[in-house]
Amino acid sequence: MTQTEVVLEEKVNLFQQVQRQIDQAASIMQLEPGIHSILREPMREIRVSLPLKTDDGRLRLFEGFRVQYNDARGPTKGGIRFHPDETIDTVRALAAWMTWKCAIMDLPYGGAKGGIICNPKEMSSRELEALSRTYIDKIYDFLGPEKDIPAPDVYTTPQIMAWMMDEYSKLRGCYCPGVITGKPISLGGSLGRDDATARGGVYVVREAARWLKMELSGARVAVQGYGNAGSFAAVLLGKELGAKIVAVSDSRGGIYNPQGLDPTAVLQYKKKTGSVVDFGGAEFVSNKEILELDVDILIPAALEDQITGENADRIKARVVAELANGPTTPEADKLLHEKGVFVIPDFLCNAGGVTVSYFEWVQNISGYSWPGETVKQRLDARMTTAFEQVLSLFKEYEVDLRMAAYILAIKRVSEVMQLRGWI
Ligand code: NAD
């Protein structure tokens, strides 16, 4: 890669990356130009101003978004993020990925995403509740179990979902749990939602290993990001598939022990000290180094843009399982594919979360809750089927797995747009 290409790559924002991926899939599929132009833009964007009386008596104004990307397959679905660095482009990109994710999982949903630019770590519980309720007041007309169904995402919690559900129910004059997922269990949440993203990822890693004829027992795994998705994945990969977790990291850095770490003990240590760093018997590795370790499976589970044109050449893993959204840039994708690294793309690998959110919505609207074991079995069946369907296009088109997943998603979304007479 030349210097100019590296510089160009840095300038592309997350939504432009998504549009480049759509363009690439459209060209491979020879997609009709009109359909292509519809699919590369969001259907609806809502921007709201959110005034908040802070605890010290000031009046502050926050900015919030909701992007509904495409609702051809059903009501839109997607999380709400509270983050100081949130941008409309990130929300657009994530809303697009939700559209493709729901399509490849064959869920009866379109895709959406929401966000508020704020720093929840610096806000009191009262302030968070007030901001969450104001956000719903401003957008509730566009939400509903048959319109758009939010969920938790970065820095939003089951408690925040409970406040939002309550606000929506008050405004509508009804009890309406089906408007939002990721709620506390006692308020209509589903069993199995807490580890669903990781569990879904573990099921597709199992299927990928079966296809690659790769032994999982003792396979060496590195996990970047030891939060909800990454820590559950490490525990489950060890417990259910016999893999050896050799390195994990969080925002303060990482730890590495080639003999293997005990993921549950590391999790307890992180809960006590706030970080995995300094866990006994392991050496320090940086968040850059953890990506380049000599492992069999690499799991980026933190942030976007981690594997780039700059470091893709040094990735040694045979399988990259993207639990994070957007961890690999298009340039890196190309290099990894050429090197023969099997990348399980984010919107397949981390689709377990939205799948169990779908199960929660089904339980809410039917008024009947399922045992945890049923949730796990149905999640396994859906993840396995989606993997097989993407793999079949991977073989047919001779592309990488991400392009195969795009082709499947675009086929499904365009087919229903045609059937509904939109195009
Ligand atoms: P989280 O906040 O629970 O965990 C994130 C972890 O990443 C934390 O341990 C944090 O310390 C670490 N981190 C932050 N900056 C880092 C850095 N520079 N290097 C290494 N680690 C760093 O978030 P999460 O819910 O686990 O989400 C992680 C990723 O997975 C995000 O991209 C998210 O969009 C994606 N995802 C999560 C879910 C879900 O259900 N949780 C579903 C789909 C996708």
Coordinates of C-alpha atoms and ligand atoms in Angstrom, one line a residue:
M1 CA 0.0 0.0 0.0
T2 CA 1.3 3.5 -0.9
Q3 CA 1.5 6.4 1.5
T4 CA -1.3 8.2 -0.4
E5 CA -3.6 5.2 0.0
V6 CA -3.0 5.2 3.8
V7 CA -3.7 8.9 4.1
L8 CA -6.9 8.5 2.0
E9 CA -8.1 5.7 4.3
E10 CA -7.8 7.9 7.3
K11 CA -10.1 10.5 5.8
V12 CA -13.1 8.2 5.2
N13 CA -15.7 8.3 7.9
L14 CA -17.7 5.3 9.1
F15 CA -20.7 6.0 6.9
Q16 CA -18.5 6.5 3.8
Q17 CA -17.0 3.2 4.6
V18 CA -20.4 1.6 4.6
Q19 CA -21.3 3.3 1.3
R20 CA -18.1 1.9 -0.2
Q21 CA -19.0 -1.6 0.9
I22 CA -22.5 -1.2 -0.6
D23 CA -21.0 0.1 -3.9
Q24 CA -18.7 -2.9 -4.0
A25 CA -21.5 -5.4 -3.4
A26 CA -23.7 -3.6 -5.9
S27 CA -21.0 -3.8 -8.6
I28 CA -20.5 -7.6 -7.9
M29 CA -24.2 -8.3 -8.0
Q30 CA -24.8 -5.9 -10.9
L31 CA -27.5 -4.3 -8.9
E32 CA -30.0 -2.1 -10.8
P33 CA -28.7 1.5 -10.3
G34 CA -32.0 2.8 -8.9
I35 CA -32.1 0.2 -6.1
H36 CA -28.4 0.9 -5.4
S37 CA -29.1 4.6 -5.0
I38 CA -31.9 3.9 -2.5
L39 CA -29.8 1.5 -0.5
R40 CA -26.9 3.8 0.0
E41 CA -28.9 6.5 1.7
P42 CA -30.9 6.5 5.0
M43 CA -34.7 6.6 4.6
R44 CA -35.3 9.0 7.5
E45 CA -33.1 11.0 9.9
I46 CA -34.4 12.8 13.0
R47 CA -32.3 15.4 14.8
V48 CA -33.6 16.7 18.1
S49 CA -32.5 19.4 20.7
L50 CA -32.8 18.2 24.2
P51 CA -32.8 20.7 27.1
L52 CA -31.9 19.4 30.5
K53 CA -31.9 21.1 34.0
T54 CA -28.7 19.8 35.6
D55 CA -28.4 19.0 39.3
D56 CA -26.5 22.3 39.9
G57 CA -29.4 24.3 38.4
R58 CA -27.9 25.1 34.9
L59 CA -29.9 24.6 31.7
R60 CA -27.9 22.6 29.2
L61 CA -28.8 21.7 25.6
F62 CA -27.9 18.2 24.2
E63 CA -28.2 17.0 20.6
G64 CA -29.8 13.6 19.8
F65 CA -30.4 11.6 16.6
R66 CA -32.5 8.7 15.3
V67 CA -31.7 7.3 11.9
Q68 CA -34.2 4.9 10.4
Y69 CA -32.2 3.4 7.5
N70 CA -34.7 1.2 5.7
D71 CA -38.0 -0.3 6.8
A72 CA -38.9 -2.5 3.8
R73 CA -38.7 -5.7 5.8
G74 CA -40.6 -4.5 8.9
P75 CA -40.3 -2.0 11.7
T76 CA -36.8 -0.6 12.1
K77 CA -34.7 -1.9 15.0
G78 CA -31.5 -0.6 16.6
G79 CA -29.8 0.6 19.7
I80 CA -29.4 4.1 21.3
R81 CA -25.9 5.2 22.2
F82 CA -25.0 7.9 24.8
H83 CA -21.5 9.0 23.9
P84 CA -19.5 12.3 23.9
D85 CA -18.0 11.5 20.4
E86 CA -21.3 10.5 18.8
T87 CA -21.8 11.8 15.3
I88 CA -24.6 11.6 12.8
D89 CA -22.3 9.7 10.4
T90 CA -21.6 7.0 13.0
V91 CA -25.3 6.7 13.7
R92 CA -26.0 6.5 9.9
A93 CA -23.4 3.7 9.5
L94 CA -24.7 1.7 12.4
A95 CA -28.3 2.1 11.2
A96 CA -27.2 0.7 7.8
W97 CA -25.4 -2.2 9.4
M98 CA -28.6 -3.0 11.4
T99 CA -30.5 -3.2 8.2
W100 CA -28.1 -5.7 6.7
K101 CA -27.9 -7.6 10.1
C102 CA -31.6 -8.0 10.4
A103 CA -31.8 -9.1 6.8
I104 CA -29.1 -11.8 7.0
M105 CA -30.7 -13.1 10.3
D106 CA -34.0 -13.1 8.5
L107 CA -35.6 -11.1 11.3
P108 CA -38.8 -9.2 10.3
Y109 CA -37.1 -5.8 10.8
G110 CA -35.4 -2.9 9.0
G111 CA -32.5 -1.1 10.6
A112 CA -32.1 2.0 12.7
K113 CA -29.8 3.6 15.3
G114 CA -30.0 6.4 17.8
G115 CA -27.7 8.5 19.8
I116 CA -27.3 11.4 22.2
I117 CA -24.1 13.4 22.3
C118 CA -23.4 13.3 26.1
N119 CA -21.1 11.8 28.6
P120 CA -23.1 9.6 30.9
K121 CA -20.0 9.0 33.1
E122 CA -20.3 12.6 34.2
M123 CA -24.1 12.6 34.8
S124 CA -26.2 11.7 37.8
S125 CA -28.9 9.1 37.7
R126 CA -31.6 11.9 37.8
E127 CA -30.0 13.7 34.9
L128 CA -29.8 10.5 32.8
E129 CA -33.4 9.7 33.5
A130 CA -34.5 13.3 32.6
L131 CA -32.5 13.2 29.3
S132 CA -33.8 9.7 28.4
R133 CA -37.4 10.8 28.9
T134 CA -36.9 14.1 26.9
Y135 CA -35.4 12.1 24.0
I136 CA -38.5 9.9 23.9
D137 CA -40.8 13.0 24.2
K138 CA -39.2 14.4 21.1
I139 CA -39.3 11.2 18.9
Y140 CA -42.1 9.0 20.2
D141 CA -44.3 9.7 17.2
F142 CA -41.7 7.8 15.1
L143 CA -41.4 4.9 17.6
G144 CA -43.6 1.9 18.3
P145 CA -43.6 -1.9 18.3
E146 CA -44.8 -1.8 14.7
K147 CA -42.7 1.3 13.7
D148 CA -39.2 1.5 15.3
I149 CA -38.0 -0.5 18.3
P150 CA -34.8 0.9 20.1
A151 CA -32.5 -1.1 22.4
P152 CA -29.4 -0.5 24.5
D153 CA -26.0 0.2 22.9
V154 CA -22.8 1.9 24.0
Y155 CA -23.3 3.4 27.6
T156 CA -27.1 2.8 27.7
T157 CA -28.4 0.2 30.1
P158 CA -31.5 -1.8 31.0
Q159 CA -32.5 0.9 33.5
I160 CA -32.4 3.5 30.7
M161 CA -34.6 1.2 28.5
A162 CA -37.0 1.0 31.4
W163 CA -37.3 4.8 31.7
M164 CA -37.8 5.1 28.0
M165 CA -40.4 2.4 27.9
D166 CA -42.2 4.1 30.8
E167 CA -42.2 7.5 29.0
Y168 CA -43.5 6.0 25.8
S169 CA -46.2 4.1 27.7
K170 CA -47.3 7.3 29.5
L171 CA -47.4 9.3 26.2
R172 CA -49.5 6.6 24.5
G173 CA -51.7 5.9 27.5
C174 CA -51.0 2.2 27.5
Y175 CA -48.5 -0.4 28.9
C176 CA -46.2 -0.9 25.9
P177 CA -43.2 -3.2 26.6
G178 CA -42.8 -4.1 22.9
V179 CA -41.6 -0.6 22.0
I180 CA -38.1 -1.2 23.4
T181 CA -35.9 -4.2 24.0
G182 CA -33.0 -4.9 26.4
K183 CA -35.3 -4.1 29.4
P184 CA -34.7 -5.6 32.9
I185 CA -36.1 -9.1 33.1
S186 CA -38.8 -8.1 35.6
L187 CA -40.1 -5.5 33.1
G188 CA -40.4 -7.8 30.1
G189 CA -36.7 -8.4 29.3
S190 CA -35.8 -11.8 27.9
L191 CA -33.6 -14.4 29.6
G192 CA -30.3 -14.8 27.7
R193 CA -30.1 -11.2 26.5
D194 CA -27.0 -10.4 28.7
D195 CA -24.6 -12.7 26.9
A196 CA -26.5 -13.0 23.6
T197 CA -24.1 -11.1 21.4
A198 CA -21.1 -13.1 22.6
R199 CA -23.0 -16.4 22.5
G200 CA -24.1 -15.7 18.9
G201 CA -20.5 -14.9 18.0
V202 CA -19.3 -18.1 19.6
Y203 CA -21.8 -20.2 17.6
V204 CA -20.5 -18.7 14.3
V205 CA -16.9 -19.2 15.3
R206 CA -17.8 -22.9 15.9
E207 CA -19.4 -23.1 12.4
A208 CA -16.4 -21.3 10.8
A209 CA -14.0 -23.7 12.5
R210 CA -16.1 -26.6 11.2
W211 CA -15.9 -25.3 7.6
L212 CA -12.1 -24.5 7.9
K213 CA -11.5 -27.9 9.6
M214 CA -9.8 -26.1 12.4
E215 CA -9.5 -27.7 15.9
L216 CA -11.0 -25.4 18.5
S217 CA -10.0 -27.3 21.6
G218 CA -6.8 -25.5 22.7
A219 CA -7.0 -22.9 19.9
R220 CA -5.3 -19.7 21.0
V221 CA -7.6 -16.7 21.3
A222 CA -6.9 -12.9 21.8
V223 CA -9.8 -10.6 22.7
Q224 CA -9.5 -6.8 22.3
G225 CA -12.1 -5.2 24.6
Y226 CA -13.1 -6.9 27.8
G227 CA -16.6 -5.4 28.1
N228 CA -20.0 -7.0 27.7
A229 CA -19.4 -8.6 24.3
G230 CA -15.7 -9.5 24.8
S231 CA -15.7 -10.9 28.3
F232 CA -18.7 -13.1 27.8
A233 CA -17.1 -14.4 24.5
A234 CA -13.9 -15.3 26.3
V235 CA -15.7 -17.2 29.0
L236 CA -18.0 -19.0 26.6
L237 CA -15.2 -19.9 24.1
G238 CA -13.2 -21.4 27.0
K239 CA -16.2 -23.2 28.6
E240 CA -18.2 -24.4 25.6
L241 CA -15.5 -24.9 22.9
G242 CA -12.4 -25.6 25.0
A243 CA -10.4 -22.7 23.4
K244 CA -7.4 -21.2 25.3
I245 CA -7.7 -17.4 25.9
V246 CA -4.2 -16.1 25.9
A247 CA -4.7 -12.3 25.8
V248 CA -7.4 -9.8 26.6
S249 CA -7.5 -6.0 26.9
D250 CA -9.5 -3.0 27.8
S251 CA -9.1 0.8 27.3
R252 CA -6.1 0.8 29.7
G253 CA -4.1 -1.9 27.9
G254 CA -3.9 -5.7 27.7
I255 CA -2.5 -8.8 29.3
Y256 CA -0.9 -11.8 27.7
N257 CA 0.0 -15.3 28.9
P258 CA 0.8 -17.9 26.2
Q259 CA -0.1 -20.7 28.7
G260 CA -3.7 -19.3 28.9
L261 CA -5.7 -17.0 31.2
D262 CA -8.7 -17.9 33.3
P263 CA -11.4 -15.6 31.7
T264 CA -13.7 -15.7 34.7
A265 CA -10.9 -14.8 37.1
V266 CA -9.8 -12.0 34.8
L267 CA -13.4 -10.7 34.7
Q268 CA -13.6 -10.8 38.5
Y269 CA -10.3 -8.9 38.7
K270 CA -11.6 -6.3 36.3
K271 CA -14.8 -5.8 38.3
K272 CA -12.6 -5.3 41.4
T273 CA -9.9 -3.0 40.0
G274 CA -11.6 -1.5 37.0
S275 CA -9.1 -3.0 34.5
V276 CA -7.6 -6.3 33.3
V277 CA -4.1 -4.7 33.5
D278 CA -1.8 -6.1 36.2
F279 CA -3.7 -9.4 36.5
G280 CA -1.2 -11.8 38.1
G281 CA 1.0 -14.1 36.0
A282 CA 0.6 -12.2 32.7
E283 CA 2.7 -9.7 30.8
F284 CA 1.5 -6.3 29.6
V285 CA 0.6 -5.8 25.9
S286 CA -0.7 -2.7 24.3
N287 CA -4.0 -2.5 22.4
K288 CA -2.0 -2.3 19.2
E289 CA 0.2 -5.3 20.1
I290 CA -2.7 -7.6 21.1
L291 CA -4.0 -7.5 17.5
E292 CA -0.7 -8.8 16.2
L293 CA -0.1 -11.7 18.6
D294 CA 0.5 -15.2 17.3
V295 CA -3.0 -16.6 17.9
D296 CA -5.5 -18.7 16.0
I297 CA -8.5 -16.5 16.6
L298 CA -8.6 -12.8 17.1
I299 CA -11.7 -11.1 18.5
P300 CA -11.9 -7.3 18.1
A301 CA -14.7 -6.5 20.7
A302 CA -14.0 -2.8 21.4
L303 CA -14.0 -0.1 18.8
E304 CA -14.2 0.6 15.1
D305 CA -11.1 1.1 12.9
Q306 CA -8.7 -1.2 14.7
I307 CA -7.4 -3.3 11.9
T308 CA -6.4 -0.9 9.1
G309 CA -4.2 -0.8 6.0
E310 CA -1.3 0.0 8.3
N311 CA -1.4 -3.2 10.5
A312 CA -3.4 -5.8 8.5
D313 CA -0.2 -7.3 7.1
R314 CA 1.0 -8.1 10.7
I315 CA -2.2 -9.9 11.7
K316 CA -1.3 -13.6 12.4
A317 CA -4.7 -15.0 13.3
R318 CA -6.4 -17.4 11.0
V319 CA -9.9 -16.3 12.0
V320 CA -10.9 -12.7 12.9
A321 CA -14.3 -12.7 14.6
E322 CA -15.7 -9.2 14.6
L323 CA -17.8 -8.7 17.7
A324 CA -17.3 -4.9 17.6
N325 CA -19.0 -2.9 14.9
G326 CA -16.6 -1.8 12.1
P327 CA -13.3 -2.9 13.5
T328 CA -11.8 -3.6 10.1
T329 CA -11.4 -0.9 7.4
P330 CA -12.1 -1.8 3.7
E331 CA -8.3 -1.6 2.9
A332 CA -7.6 -4.0 5.7
D333 CA -10.3 -6.3 4.5
K334 CA -8.7 -6.6 1.1
L335 CA -5.3 -7.3 2.6
L336 CA -6.6 -9.9 5.0
H337 CA -8.6 -11.7 2.3
E338 CA -5.4 -11.8 0.1
K339 CA -3.5 -13.3 3.1
G340 CA -6.2 -16.0 3.5
V341 CA -7.5 -14.7 6.9
F342 CA -11.1 -15.7 7.4
V343 CA -12.9 -12.6 8.7
I344 CA -16.4 -13.2 10.1
P345 CA -18.0 -9.8 9.5
D346 CA -19.5 -7.7 12.3
F347 CA -23.1 -7.8 11.1
L348 CA -23.0 -11.6 11.1
C349 CA -20.7 -12.2 14.1
N350 CA -22.4 -9.8 16.5
A351 CA -26.0 -10.5 15.4
G352 CA -26.8 -12.6 18.5
G353 CA -27.8 -9.4 20.4
V354 CA -30.5 -8.2 18.0
T355 CA -31.7 -11.8 17.5
V356 CA -32.4 -12.2 21.3
S357 CA -33.9 -8.6 21.2
Y358 CA -36.2 -10.0 18.5
F359 CA -37.1 -12.9 20.8
E360 CA -37.8 -10.3 23.6
W361 CA -40.2 -8.4 21.3
V362 CA -41.9 -11.6 20.2
Q363 CA -42.4 -12.6 23.9
N364 CA -43.7 -9.1 24.7
I365 CA -46.3 -8.9 21.9
S366 CA -47.5 -12.5 22.6
G367 CA -47.5 -12.0 26.4
Y368 CA -45.6 -15.3 26.9
S369 CA -42.1 -15.7 28.2
W370 CA -39.6 -18.5 27.2
P371 CA -37.2 -20.5 29.3
G372 CA -33.5 -19.5 28.9
E373 CA -32.7 -22.9 27.3
T374 CA -35.3 -22.2 24.5
V375 CA -33.6 -18.8 23.9
K376 CA -30.2 -20.5 23.5
Q377 CA -31.5 -23.2 21.2
R378 CA -33.3 -20.8 18.9
L379 CA -30.3 -18.4 18.9
D380 CA -28.1 -21.3 17.9
A381 CA -30.4 -22.4 15.1
R382 CA -30.7 -18.8 13.7
M383 CA -26.9 -18.1 13.8
T384 CA -26.0 -21.5 12.2
T385 CA -28.5 -21.0 9.4
A386 CA -27.3 -17.4 8.7
F387 CA -23.7 -18.6 8.6
E388 CA -24.6 -21.4 6.2
Q389 CA -26.5 -19.0 3.9
V390 CA -23.6 -16.5 3.9
L391 CA -21.1 -19.2 3.3
S392 CA -23.0 -20.5 0.3
L393 CA -22.8 -17.0 -1.4
F394 CA -19.1 -16.9 -0.4
K395 CA -18.5 -20.0 -2.4
E396 CA -20.8 -19.0 -5.3
Y397 CA -19.4 -15.4 -5.8
E398 CA -15.8 -16.2 -4.7
V399 CA -15.7 -13.1 -2.5
D400 CA -14.8 -12.6 1.1
L401 CA -17.4 -13.3 3.8
R402 CA -18.3 -9.7 4.3
M403 CA -19.2 -9.2 0.6
A404 CA -21.1 -12.5 0.7
A405 CA -23.1 -11.2 3.7
Y406 CA -23.8 -7.9 1.9
I407 CA -25.0 -9.7 -1.2
L408 CA -27.4 -11.8 0.9
A409 CA -28.7 -8.7 2.8
I410 CA -29.1 -6.6 -0.4
K411 CA -30.9 -9.4 -2.2
R412 CA -33.4 -9.8 0.7
V413 CA -34.0 -6.1 1.1
S414 CA -34.4 -5.5 -2.6
E415 CA -36.7 -8.4 -3.0
V416 CA -39.2 -7.1 -0.5
M417 CA -38.9 -3.5 -1.9
Q418 CA -39.9 -5.0 -5.3
L419 CA -42.7 -7.1 -3.8
R420 CA -44.1 -4.1 -2.0
G421 CA -44.1 -2.2 -5.3
W422 CA -41.6 0.4 -4.1
I423 CA -39.3 0.0 -7.0
Ligands
NAD1 P1 -18.6 -2.3 26.6 O1 -18.6 -0.8 26.8 O2 -19.3 -3.2 27.5 O3 -17.1 -2.8 26.4 C1 -16.2 -2.2 25.6 C2 -14.8 -2.6 26.1 O4 -13.8 -2.1 25.3 C3 -14.5 -2.1 27.5 O5 -13.8 -3.1 28.3 C4 -13.5 -1.0 27.3 O6 -12.6 -0.8 28.4 C5 -12.8 -1.5 26.1 N1 -12.1 -0.5 25.3 C6 -12.5 0.8 25.1 N2 -11.6 1.4 24.4 C7 -10.6 0.5 24.0 C8 -9.4 0.5 23.3 N3 -9.0 1.6 22.7 N4 -8.8 -0.7 23.1 C9 -9.2 -1.8 23.7 N5 -10.3 -1.8 24.5 C10 -11.0 -0.7 24.6 O7 -19.2 -2.4 25.1 P2 -19.8 -3.7 24.4 O8 -21.3 -3.7 24.5 O9 -19.1 -4.9 24.8 O10 -19.5 -3.3 22.9 C11 -18.3 -3.5 22.3 C12 -18.4 -3.5 20.8 O11 -19.3 -4.6 20.4 C13 -19.0 -2.2 20.2 O12 -18.4 -2.0 18.9 C14 -20.4 -2.5 20.1 O13 -21.0 -1.7 19.1 C15 -20.4 -4.0 19.7 N6 -21.6 -4.7 19.9 C16 -22.1 -4.9 21.1 C17 -23.3 -5.6 21.3 C18 -23.8 -5.9 22.7 O14 -24.9 -6.5 22.7 N7 -23.2 -5.6 23.7 C19 -24.1 -5.9 20.2 C20 -23.6 -5.7 18.9 C21 -22.3 -5.1 18.8

